[in-house]
Coordinates of C-alpha atoms and ligand atoms in Angstrom, one line a residue:
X1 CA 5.7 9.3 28.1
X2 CA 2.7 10.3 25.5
X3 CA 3.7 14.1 26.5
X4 CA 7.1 13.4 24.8
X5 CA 5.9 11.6 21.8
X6 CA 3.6 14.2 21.2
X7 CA 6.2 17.1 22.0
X8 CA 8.4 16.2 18.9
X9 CA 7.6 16.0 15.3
X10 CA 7.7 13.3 13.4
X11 CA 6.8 11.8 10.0
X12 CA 7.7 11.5 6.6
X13 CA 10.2 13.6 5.0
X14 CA 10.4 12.0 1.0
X15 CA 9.3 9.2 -0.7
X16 CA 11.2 6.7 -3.4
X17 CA 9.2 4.7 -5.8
X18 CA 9.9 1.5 -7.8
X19 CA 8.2 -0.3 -10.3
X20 CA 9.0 -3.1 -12.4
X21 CA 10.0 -1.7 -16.6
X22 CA 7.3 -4.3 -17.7
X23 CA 3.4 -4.8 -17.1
X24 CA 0.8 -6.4 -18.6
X25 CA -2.0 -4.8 -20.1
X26 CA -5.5 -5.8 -18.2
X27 CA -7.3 -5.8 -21.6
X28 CA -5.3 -8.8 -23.1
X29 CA -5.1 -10.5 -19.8
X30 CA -9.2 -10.6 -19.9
X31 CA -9.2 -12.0 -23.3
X32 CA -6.9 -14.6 -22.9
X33 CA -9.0 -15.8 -20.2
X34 CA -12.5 -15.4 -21.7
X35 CA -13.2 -12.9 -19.1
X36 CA -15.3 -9.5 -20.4
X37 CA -12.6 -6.7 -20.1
X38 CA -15.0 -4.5 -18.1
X39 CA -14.9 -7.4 -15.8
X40 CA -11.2 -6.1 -14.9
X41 CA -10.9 -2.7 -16.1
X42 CA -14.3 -1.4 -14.9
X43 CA -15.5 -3.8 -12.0
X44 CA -12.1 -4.6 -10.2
X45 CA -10.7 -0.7 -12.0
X46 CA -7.4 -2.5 -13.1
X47 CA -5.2 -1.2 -16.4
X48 CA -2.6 -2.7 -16.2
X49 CA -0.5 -5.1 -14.2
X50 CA 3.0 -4.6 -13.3
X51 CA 5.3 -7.0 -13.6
X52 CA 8.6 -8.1 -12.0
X53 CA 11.2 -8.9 -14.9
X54 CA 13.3 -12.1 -14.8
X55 CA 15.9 -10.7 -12.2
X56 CA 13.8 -8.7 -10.2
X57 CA 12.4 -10.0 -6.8
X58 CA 11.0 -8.1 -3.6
X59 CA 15.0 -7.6 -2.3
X60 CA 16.0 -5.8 -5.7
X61 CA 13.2 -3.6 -5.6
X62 CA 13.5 -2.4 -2.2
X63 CA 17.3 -1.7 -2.9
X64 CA 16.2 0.2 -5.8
X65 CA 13.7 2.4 -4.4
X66 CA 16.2 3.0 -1.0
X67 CA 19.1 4.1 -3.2
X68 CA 16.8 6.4 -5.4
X69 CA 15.8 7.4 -1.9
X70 CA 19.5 8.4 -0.6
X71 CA 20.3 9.9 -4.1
X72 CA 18.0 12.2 -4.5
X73 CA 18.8 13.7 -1.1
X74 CA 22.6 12.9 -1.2
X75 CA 22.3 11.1 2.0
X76 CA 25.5 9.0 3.3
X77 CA 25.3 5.5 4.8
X78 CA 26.3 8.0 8.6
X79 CA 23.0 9.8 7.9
X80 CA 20.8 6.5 8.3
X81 CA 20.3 5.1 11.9
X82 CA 17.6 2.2 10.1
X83 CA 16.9 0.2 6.7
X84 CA 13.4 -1.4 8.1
X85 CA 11.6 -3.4 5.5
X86 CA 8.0 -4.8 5.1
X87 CA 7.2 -7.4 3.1
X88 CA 5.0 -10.4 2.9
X89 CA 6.8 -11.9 -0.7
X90 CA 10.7 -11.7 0.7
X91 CA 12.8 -14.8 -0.8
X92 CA 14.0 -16.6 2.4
X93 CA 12.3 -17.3 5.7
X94 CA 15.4 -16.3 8.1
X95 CA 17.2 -13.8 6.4
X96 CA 15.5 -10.2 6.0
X97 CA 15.2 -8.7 2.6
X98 CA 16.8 -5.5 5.0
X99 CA 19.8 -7.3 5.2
X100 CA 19.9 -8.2 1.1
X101 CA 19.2 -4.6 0.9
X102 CA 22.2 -3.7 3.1
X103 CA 24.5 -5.7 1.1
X104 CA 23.4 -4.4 -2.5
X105 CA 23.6 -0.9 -1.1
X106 CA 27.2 -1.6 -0.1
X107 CA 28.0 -2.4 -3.5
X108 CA 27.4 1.6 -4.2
X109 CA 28.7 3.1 -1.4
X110 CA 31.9 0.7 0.1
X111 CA 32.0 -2.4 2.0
X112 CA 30.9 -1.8 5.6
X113 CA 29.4 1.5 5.0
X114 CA 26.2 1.0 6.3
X115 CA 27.6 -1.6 9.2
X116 CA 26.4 0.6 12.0
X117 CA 22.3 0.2 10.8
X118 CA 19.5 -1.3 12.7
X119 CA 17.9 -3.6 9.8
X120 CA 14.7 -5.7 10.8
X121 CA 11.9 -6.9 8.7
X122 CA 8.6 -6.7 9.5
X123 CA 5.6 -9.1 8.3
X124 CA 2.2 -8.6 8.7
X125 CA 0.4 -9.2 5.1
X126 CA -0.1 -5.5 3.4
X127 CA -0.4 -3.5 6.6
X128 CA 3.2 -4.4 7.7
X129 CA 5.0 -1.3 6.4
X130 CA 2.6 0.7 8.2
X131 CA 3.5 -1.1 12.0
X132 CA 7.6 -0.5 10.5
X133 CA 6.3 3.2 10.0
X134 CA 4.9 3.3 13.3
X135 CA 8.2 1.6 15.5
X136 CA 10.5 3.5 13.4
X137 CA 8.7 6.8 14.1
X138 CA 8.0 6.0 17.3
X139 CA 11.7 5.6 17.9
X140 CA 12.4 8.8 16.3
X141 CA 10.2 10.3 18.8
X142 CA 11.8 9.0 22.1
X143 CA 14.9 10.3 20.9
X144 CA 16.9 6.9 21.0
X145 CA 17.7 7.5 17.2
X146 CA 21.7 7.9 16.6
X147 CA 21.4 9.5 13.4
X148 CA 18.8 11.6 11.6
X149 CA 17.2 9.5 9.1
X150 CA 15.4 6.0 9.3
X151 CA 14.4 4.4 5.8
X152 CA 11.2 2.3 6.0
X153 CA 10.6 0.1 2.4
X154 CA 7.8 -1.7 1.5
X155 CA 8.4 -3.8 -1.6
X156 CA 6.1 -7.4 -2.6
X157 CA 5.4 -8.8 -5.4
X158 CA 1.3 -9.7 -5.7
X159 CA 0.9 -13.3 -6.8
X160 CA -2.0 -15.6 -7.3
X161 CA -1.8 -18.8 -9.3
X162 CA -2.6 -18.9 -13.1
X163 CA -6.4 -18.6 -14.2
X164 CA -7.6 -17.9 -10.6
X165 CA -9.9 -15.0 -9.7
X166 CA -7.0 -13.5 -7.9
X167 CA -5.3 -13.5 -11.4
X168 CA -6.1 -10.3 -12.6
X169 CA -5.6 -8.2 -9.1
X170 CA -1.2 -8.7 -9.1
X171 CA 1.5 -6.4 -9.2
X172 CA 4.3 -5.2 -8.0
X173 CA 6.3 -1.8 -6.2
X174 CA 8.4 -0.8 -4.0
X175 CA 8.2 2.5 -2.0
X176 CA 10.6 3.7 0.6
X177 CA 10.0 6.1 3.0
X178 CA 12.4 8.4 4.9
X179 CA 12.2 9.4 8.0
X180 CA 12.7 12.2 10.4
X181 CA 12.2 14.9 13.1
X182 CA 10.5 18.3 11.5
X183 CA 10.0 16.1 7.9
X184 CA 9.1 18.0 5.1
X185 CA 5.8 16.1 3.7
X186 CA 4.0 14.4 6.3
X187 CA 4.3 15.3 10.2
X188 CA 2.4 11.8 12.0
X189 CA -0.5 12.3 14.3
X190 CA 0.2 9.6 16.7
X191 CA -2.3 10.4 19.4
X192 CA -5.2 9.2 16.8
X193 CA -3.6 6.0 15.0
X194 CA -6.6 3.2 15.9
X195 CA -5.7 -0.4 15.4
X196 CA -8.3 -3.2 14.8
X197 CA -7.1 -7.0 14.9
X198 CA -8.6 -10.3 14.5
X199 CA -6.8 -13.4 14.3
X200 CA -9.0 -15.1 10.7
X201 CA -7.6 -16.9 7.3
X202 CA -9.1 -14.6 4.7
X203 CA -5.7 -15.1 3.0
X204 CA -2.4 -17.0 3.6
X205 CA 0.9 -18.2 1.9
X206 CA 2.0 -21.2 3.6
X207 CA 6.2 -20.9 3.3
X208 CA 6.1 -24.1 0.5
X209 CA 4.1 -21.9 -2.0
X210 CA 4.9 -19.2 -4.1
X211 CA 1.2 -18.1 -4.7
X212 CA -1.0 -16.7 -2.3
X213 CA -4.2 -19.1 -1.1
X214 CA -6.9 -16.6 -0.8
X215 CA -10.9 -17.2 0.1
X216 CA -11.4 -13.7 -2.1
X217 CA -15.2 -12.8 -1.1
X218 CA -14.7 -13.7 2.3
X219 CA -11.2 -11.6 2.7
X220 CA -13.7 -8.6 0.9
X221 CA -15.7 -8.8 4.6
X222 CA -12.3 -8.9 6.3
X223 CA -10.7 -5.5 5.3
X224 CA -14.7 -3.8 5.6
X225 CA -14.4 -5.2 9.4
X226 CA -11.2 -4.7 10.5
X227 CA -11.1 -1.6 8.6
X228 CA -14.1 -0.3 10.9
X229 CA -13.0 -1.6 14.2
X230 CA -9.9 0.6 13.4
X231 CA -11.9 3.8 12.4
X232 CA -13.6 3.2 15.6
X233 CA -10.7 3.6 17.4
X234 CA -9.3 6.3 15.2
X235 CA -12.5 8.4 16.1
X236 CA -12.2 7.7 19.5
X237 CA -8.8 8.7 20.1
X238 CA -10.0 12.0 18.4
X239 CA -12.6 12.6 21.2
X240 CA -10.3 11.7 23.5
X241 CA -8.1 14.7 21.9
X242 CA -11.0 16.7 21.7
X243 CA -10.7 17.3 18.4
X244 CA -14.5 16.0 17.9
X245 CA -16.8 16.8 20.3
X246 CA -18.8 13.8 20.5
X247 CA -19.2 10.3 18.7
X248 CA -22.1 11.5 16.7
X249 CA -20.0 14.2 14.4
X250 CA -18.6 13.3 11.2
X251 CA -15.4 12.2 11.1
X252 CA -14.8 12.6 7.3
X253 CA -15.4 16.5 7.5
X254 CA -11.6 16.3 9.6
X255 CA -10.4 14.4 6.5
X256 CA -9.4 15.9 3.4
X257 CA -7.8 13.3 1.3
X258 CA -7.3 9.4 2.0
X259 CA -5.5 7.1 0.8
X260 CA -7.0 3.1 1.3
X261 CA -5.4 0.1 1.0
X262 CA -5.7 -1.0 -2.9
X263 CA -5.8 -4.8 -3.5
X264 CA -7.4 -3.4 -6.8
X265 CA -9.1 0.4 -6.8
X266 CA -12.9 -1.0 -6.6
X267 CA -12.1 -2.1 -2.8
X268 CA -11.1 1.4 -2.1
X269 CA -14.7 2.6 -3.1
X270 CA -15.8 -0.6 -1.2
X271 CA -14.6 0.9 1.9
X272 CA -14.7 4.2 1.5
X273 CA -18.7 3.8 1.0
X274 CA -18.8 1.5 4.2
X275 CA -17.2 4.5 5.6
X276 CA -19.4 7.2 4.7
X277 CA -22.5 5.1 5.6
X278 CA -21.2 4.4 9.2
X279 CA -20.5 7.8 9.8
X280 CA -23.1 9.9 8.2
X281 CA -25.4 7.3 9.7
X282 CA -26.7 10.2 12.6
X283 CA -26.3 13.0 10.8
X284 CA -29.2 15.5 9.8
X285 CA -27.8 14.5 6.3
X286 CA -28.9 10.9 6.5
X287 CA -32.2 11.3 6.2
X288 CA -32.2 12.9 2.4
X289 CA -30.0 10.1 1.5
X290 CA -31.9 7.5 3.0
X291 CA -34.9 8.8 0.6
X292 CA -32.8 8.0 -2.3
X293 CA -31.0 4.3 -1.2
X294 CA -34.3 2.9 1.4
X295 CA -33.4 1.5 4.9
X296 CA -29.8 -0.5 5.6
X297 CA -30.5 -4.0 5.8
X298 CA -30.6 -5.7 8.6
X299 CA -27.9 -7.7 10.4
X300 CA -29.6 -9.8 12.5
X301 CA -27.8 -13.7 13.0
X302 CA -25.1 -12.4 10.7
X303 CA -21.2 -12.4 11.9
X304 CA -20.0 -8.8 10.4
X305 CA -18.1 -10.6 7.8
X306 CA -21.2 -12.1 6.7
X307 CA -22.9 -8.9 6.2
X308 CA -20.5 -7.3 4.5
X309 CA -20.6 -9.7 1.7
X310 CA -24.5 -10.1 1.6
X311 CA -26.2 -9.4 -1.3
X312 CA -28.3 -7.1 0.6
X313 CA -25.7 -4.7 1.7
X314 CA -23.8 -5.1 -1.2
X315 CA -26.6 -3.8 -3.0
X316 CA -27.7 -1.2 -0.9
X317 CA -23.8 0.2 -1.0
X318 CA -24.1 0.1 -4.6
X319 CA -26.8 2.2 -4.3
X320 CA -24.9 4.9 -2.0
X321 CA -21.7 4.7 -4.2
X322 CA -24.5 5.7 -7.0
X323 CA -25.8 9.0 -5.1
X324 CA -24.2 12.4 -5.7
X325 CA -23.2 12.9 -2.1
X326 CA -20.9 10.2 -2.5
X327 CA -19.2 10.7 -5.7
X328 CA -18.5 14.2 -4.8
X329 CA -17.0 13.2 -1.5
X330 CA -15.0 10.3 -3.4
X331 CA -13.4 12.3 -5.9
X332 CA -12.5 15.0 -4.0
X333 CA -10.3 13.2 -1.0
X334 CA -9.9 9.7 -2.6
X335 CA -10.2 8.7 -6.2
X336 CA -6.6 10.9 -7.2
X337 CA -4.5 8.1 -5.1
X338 CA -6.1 5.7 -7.1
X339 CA -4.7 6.3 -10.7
X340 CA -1.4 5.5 -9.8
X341 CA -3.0 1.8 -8.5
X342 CA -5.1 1.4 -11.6
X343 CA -2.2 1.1 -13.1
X344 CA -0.1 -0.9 -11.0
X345 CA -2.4 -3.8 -9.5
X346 CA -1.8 -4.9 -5.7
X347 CA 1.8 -4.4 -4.6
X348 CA 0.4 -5.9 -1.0
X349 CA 2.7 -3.5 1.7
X350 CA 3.5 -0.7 -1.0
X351 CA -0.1 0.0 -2.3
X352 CA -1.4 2.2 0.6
X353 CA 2.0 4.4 0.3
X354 CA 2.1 4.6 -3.1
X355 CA -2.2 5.8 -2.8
X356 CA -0.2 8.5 -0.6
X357 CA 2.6 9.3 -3.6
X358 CA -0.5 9.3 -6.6
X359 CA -2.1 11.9 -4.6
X360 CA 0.6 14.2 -4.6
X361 CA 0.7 13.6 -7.8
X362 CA -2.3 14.6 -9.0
X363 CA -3.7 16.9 -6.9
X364 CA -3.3 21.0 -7.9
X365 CA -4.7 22.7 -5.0
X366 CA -2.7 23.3 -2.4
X367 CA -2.1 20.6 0.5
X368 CA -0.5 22.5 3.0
X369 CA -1.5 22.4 6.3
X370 CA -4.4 19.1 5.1
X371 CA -5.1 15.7 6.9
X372 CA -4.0 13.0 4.8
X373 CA -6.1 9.7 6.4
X374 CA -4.3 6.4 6.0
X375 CA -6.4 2.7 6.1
X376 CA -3.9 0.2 6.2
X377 CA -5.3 -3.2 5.5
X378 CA -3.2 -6.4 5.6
X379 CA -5.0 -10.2 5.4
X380 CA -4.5 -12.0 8.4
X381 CA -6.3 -9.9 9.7
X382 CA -5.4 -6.3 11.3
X383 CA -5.9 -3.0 10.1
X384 CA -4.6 0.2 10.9
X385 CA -6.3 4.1 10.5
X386 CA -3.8 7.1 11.0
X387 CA -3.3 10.2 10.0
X388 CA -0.8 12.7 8.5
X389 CA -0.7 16.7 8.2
X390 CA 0.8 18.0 4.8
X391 CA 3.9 20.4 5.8
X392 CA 4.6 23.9 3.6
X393 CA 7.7 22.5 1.8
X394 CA 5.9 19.3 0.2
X395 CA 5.3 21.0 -3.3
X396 CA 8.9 21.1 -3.8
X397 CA 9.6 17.5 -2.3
X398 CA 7.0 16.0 -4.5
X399 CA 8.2 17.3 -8.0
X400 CA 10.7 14.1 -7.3
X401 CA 8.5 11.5 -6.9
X402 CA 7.8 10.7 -10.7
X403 CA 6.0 8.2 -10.0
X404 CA 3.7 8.7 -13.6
X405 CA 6.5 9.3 -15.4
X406 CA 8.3 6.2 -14.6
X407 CA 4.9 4.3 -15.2
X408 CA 4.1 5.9 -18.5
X409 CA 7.7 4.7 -19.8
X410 CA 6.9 0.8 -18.9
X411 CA 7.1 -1.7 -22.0
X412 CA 4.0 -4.0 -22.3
X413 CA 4.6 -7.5 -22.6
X414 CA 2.3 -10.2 -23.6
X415 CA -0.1 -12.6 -22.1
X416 CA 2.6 -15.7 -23.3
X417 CA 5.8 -13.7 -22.1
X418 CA 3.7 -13.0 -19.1
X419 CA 3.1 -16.6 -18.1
X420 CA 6.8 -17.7 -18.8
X421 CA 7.5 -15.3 -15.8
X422 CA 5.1 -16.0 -14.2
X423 CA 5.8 -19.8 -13.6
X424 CA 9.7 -18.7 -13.6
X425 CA 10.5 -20.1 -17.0
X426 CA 12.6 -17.5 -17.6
X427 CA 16.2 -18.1 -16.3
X428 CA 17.6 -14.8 -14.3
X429 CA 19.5 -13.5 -17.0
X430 CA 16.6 -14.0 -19.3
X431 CA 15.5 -10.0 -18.5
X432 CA 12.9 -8.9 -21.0
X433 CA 14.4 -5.5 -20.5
X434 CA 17.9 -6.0 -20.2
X435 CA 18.5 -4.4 -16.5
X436 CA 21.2 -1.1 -16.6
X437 CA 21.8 1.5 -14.0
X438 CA 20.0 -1.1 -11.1
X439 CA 20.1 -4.1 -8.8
X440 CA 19.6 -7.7 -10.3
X441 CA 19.6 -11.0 -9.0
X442 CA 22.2 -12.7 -10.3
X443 CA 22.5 -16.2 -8.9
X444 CA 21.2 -18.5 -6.4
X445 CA 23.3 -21.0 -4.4
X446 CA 23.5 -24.3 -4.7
X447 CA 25.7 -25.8 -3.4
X448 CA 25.5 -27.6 0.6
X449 CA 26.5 -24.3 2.4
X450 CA 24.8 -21.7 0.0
X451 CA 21.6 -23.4 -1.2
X452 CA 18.8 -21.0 -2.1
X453 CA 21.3 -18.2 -0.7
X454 CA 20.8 -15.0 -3.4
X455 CA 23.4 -13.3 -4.7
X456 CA 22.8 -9.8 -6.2
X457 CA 25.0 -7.1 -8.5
X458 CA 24.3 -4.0 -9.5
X459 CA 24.4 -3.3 -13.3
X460 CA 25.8 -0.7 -14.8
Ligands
LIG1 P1 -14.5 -11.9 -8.5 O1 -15.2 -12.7 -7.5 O2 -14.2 -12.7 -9.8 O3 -15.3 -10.6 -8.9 O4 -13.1 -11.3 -8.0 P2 -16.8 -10.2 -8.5 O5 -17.7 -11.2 -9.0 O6 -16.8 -9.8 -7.1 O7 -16.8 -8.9 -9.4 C1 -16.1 -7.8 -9.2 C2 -16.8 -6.6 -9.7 O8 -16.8 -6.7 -11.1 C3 -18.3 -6.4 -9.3 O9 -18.5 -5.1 -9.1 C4 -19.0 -6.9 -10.5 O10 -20.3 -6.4 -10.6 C5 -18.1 -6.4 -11.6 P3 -19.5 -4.6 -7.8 O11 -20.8 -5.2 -8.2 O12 -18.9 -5.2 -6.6 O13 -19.4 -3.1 -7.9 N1 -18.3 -7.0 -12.9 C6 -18.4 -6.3 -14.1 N2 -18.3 -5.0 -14.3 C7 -18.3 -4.6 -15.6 N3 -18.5 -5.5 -16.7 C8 -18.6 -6.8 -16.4 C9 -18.5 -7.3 -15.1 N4 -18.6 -8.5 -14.5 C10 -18.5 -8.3 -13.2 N5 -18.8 -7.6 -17.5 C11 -12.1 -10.9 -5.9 C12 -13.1 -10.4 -6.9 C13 -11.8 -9.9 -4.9 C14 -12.7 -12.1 -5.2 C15 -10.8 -11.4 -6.6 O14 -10.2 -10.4 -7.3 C16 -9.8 -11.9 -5.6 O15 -9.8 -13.1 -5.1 N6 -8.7 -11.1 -5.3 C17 -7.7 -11.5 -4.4 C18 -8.1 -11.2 -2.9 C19 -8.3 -9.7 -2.7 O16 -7.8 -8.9 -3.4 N7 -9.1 -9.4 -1.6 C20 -9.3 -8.0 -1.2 C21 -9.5 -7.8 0.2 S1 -8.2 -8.6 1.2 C22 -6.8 -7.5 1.0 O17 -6.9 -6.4 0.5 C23 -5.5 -8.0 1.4 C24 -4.6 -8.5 0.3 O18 -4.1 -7.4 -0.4 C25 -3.5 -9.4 0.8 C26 -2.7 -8.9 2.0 O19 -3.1 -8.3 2.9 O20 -1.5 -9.4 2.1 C27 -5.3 -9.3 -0.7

């Protein structure tokens, strides 16, 4: 069975991005709530905050990003075998935001056009879209598939309460992927993906609330340990392959650019530093480095989670995110998937995807033939490392992604407009850009047999 998973090809063949026409600038958010802006812009690396308008929610992004998806590759309902969506902020508790998804698309291509999908939904906090990637693939690769083309979205909607520490790390995207056999961006290295899973309640949203309840430093120690019991694994599995000959070689020198989970870009250089130090720790290279930063502090009676969020280690990352061999190593395969994020905030199962879409972005050099590392974080806990090899024909896929442009269009909004949305004072046709050309919600039910059921139209 692993001999005909690995005897096909399989990955992603384009990507579809969404974001909201509004965000909030991080600047005026910090002022309005006596924080330093530094705090924000330089110590979380926040901009701005996008923000869903009045009729958007999770289901009309996905369904925006998926038709943007279909369009730009003049795919037909017959050419999808699966609409699989991830999200941890979908609107009802039965129904999947696939199905909503379905129905919206329907409105565009006929009634009953895409009656013949699969269309499941998929939760596991922001690392859900990456287990949809992984089934949908997976079922790609066996051959089961009845069509060419699955679509997996990831679309949420980042939401803390008012005036909490959370506050200033939401957002919100969608991103759908497609795909295929032979794709033309990504081909999926499934021999390596490493899992790492432990059942803790770094952060939660009990089905009564609208706002996350998060335990923020502790959920910091979460992603750090998970995120190395999955690299772990990952390295492993590349033994195994024989693609490293032994645990003690570097890892990172088989990466060329990753792309991290993002709550808010300063985790990424959390992690990527917790990285480095656990696997340059026996190399040659150490040593000089060790000069510069001093000894790592010890762990002894300390759970990992507790270490992670020590002061000690804290500072003594600090000090290796300071040295050159660092920054140079940062820059060149992870800091371009953050300035999409800066810009965005946490978008929970989008954020690593979209880290993935920035870096095509950005980068001039060529990719071709590159290892793209994903670390897939979602609260919970789990997290997933896996990796992707960048195919010839991705410099003409990516000149469609526009994911800048779409972001340098967005209308700023203040703090006061802001909150109105925020605590849903704004009734659904209320938009602060008045939707055209897109998906909206347009009512919710209320009467005995439709109450809370969401009806949606697209606006021309
Ligand atoms: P906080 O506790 O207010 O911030 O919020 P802090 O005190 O940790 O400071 C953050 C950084 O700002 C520090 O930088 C400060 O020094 C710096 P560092 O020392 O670490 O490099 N700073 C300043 N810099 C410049 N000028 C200043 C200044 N003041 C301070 N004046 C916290 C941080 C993460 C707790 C908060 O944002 C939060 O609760 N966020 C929500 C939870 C979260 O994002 N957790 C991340 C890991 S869990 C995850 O990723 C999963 C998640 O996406 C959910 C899911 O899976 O579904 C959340």
């Amino acid at each position: 069975m692993g001999e005909t998973l690995l005897m096909k090809q399989v990955g992603i063949d384009d990507i579809a991005t969404y974001v909201p026409k509004i965000y909030l600038d991080a600047e005026d958010m910090a002022k309005a709530r006596g924080v330093p802006p530094e705090k924000i812009t330089k110590g979380l690396g926040i901009e701005k905050l996008s923000i869903p308008d009045a009729h958007e929610d999770a289901a009309t992004m996905a369904a925006m990003a998926t038709l943007m998806l279909m369009e730009k590759n003049n795919l037909q309902p017959e050419d999808i075998d699966f609409i699989h969506v991830a999200t941890e902020t979908g609107p009802d508790a039965s129904k999947p935001i696939s199905c909503y998804v379905q129905g919206m698309l329907e409105q565009r291509y006929g009634k009953g056009s895409f009656d013949h999908i699969g269309a499941p939904e998929t939760k596991f906090a922001c690392v859900g879209a990456t287990y949809a990637m992984i089934d949908r693939l997976a079922y790609i690769a066996s051959g089961w598939n009845r069509a060419p083309y699955s679509i997996v979205v990831a679309t949420d909607i980042a939401k803390y309460e008012l005036n909490s520490s959370g506050e200033p790390t939401q957002g919100a995207a969608a991103i759908a992927l497609l795909l295929k056999e032979n794709p033309r961006l990504l081909v999926y290295e499934p021999q390596f993906t490493g899992f790492g899973t432990v059942d803790d309640r770094d952060f939660f949203r009990p089905v009564e609330r609208t706002t996350a309840v998060v335990n923020g430093q502790y959920s910091v120690g979460c992603y750090l340990r998970d995120m190395r019991i999955a690299t772990d694994a990952y390295k492993r599995n590349m033994v195994k392959a024989g693609m490293l000959k032994s645990l003690n070689e570097s890892l990172m020198d088989k990466i060329d650019l990753a792309s991290f989970h993002s709550p808010f870009p300063k985790m990424v250089q959390y992690a990527f530093a917790s990285f480095l130090i656990h696997d340059w720790r026996n190399l040659p290279k150490w040593n000089q480095i060790s000069q510069k930063i001093g000894p790592e502090p010890s762990r002894e009676k300390m759970t990992d989670v507790e270490f992670y969020i020590s002061d000690n280690y804290k500072d003594y990352r600090k000090n290796f995110t300071n040295t050159e061999e660092f920054i140079k190593e940062y820059e060149a395969k992870v800091a371009d998937s953050l300035k999409a994020i800066s810009l965005i905030g946490n978008s929970y199962t989008a954020s690593v995807w979209l880290g993935v879409a920035s870096h095509f972005e950005h980068r001039k050099d060529d990719l071709t033939g590159k290892r793209i590392g994903i670390g897939s974080y979602g609260s919970g806990s789990s997290a997933i490392v896996c990796s992707f090899i960048v195919q010839p024909e991705y410099k003409e896929v990516v000149k469609n992604i526009k994911l800048t442009y779409k972001l340098n269009k967005r209308q700023k909004i203040s703090v006061d407009v802001y909150e109105d949305l925020h605590e849903g004072r704004r009734k659904l046709n209320e938009s602060i850009n008045p939707p055209k050309n897109e998906f909206v919600l347009d009512s919710i039910g209320t009467s005995e047999t439709d109450f809370g059921y969401r009806y949606y139209k697209y606006i021309e």
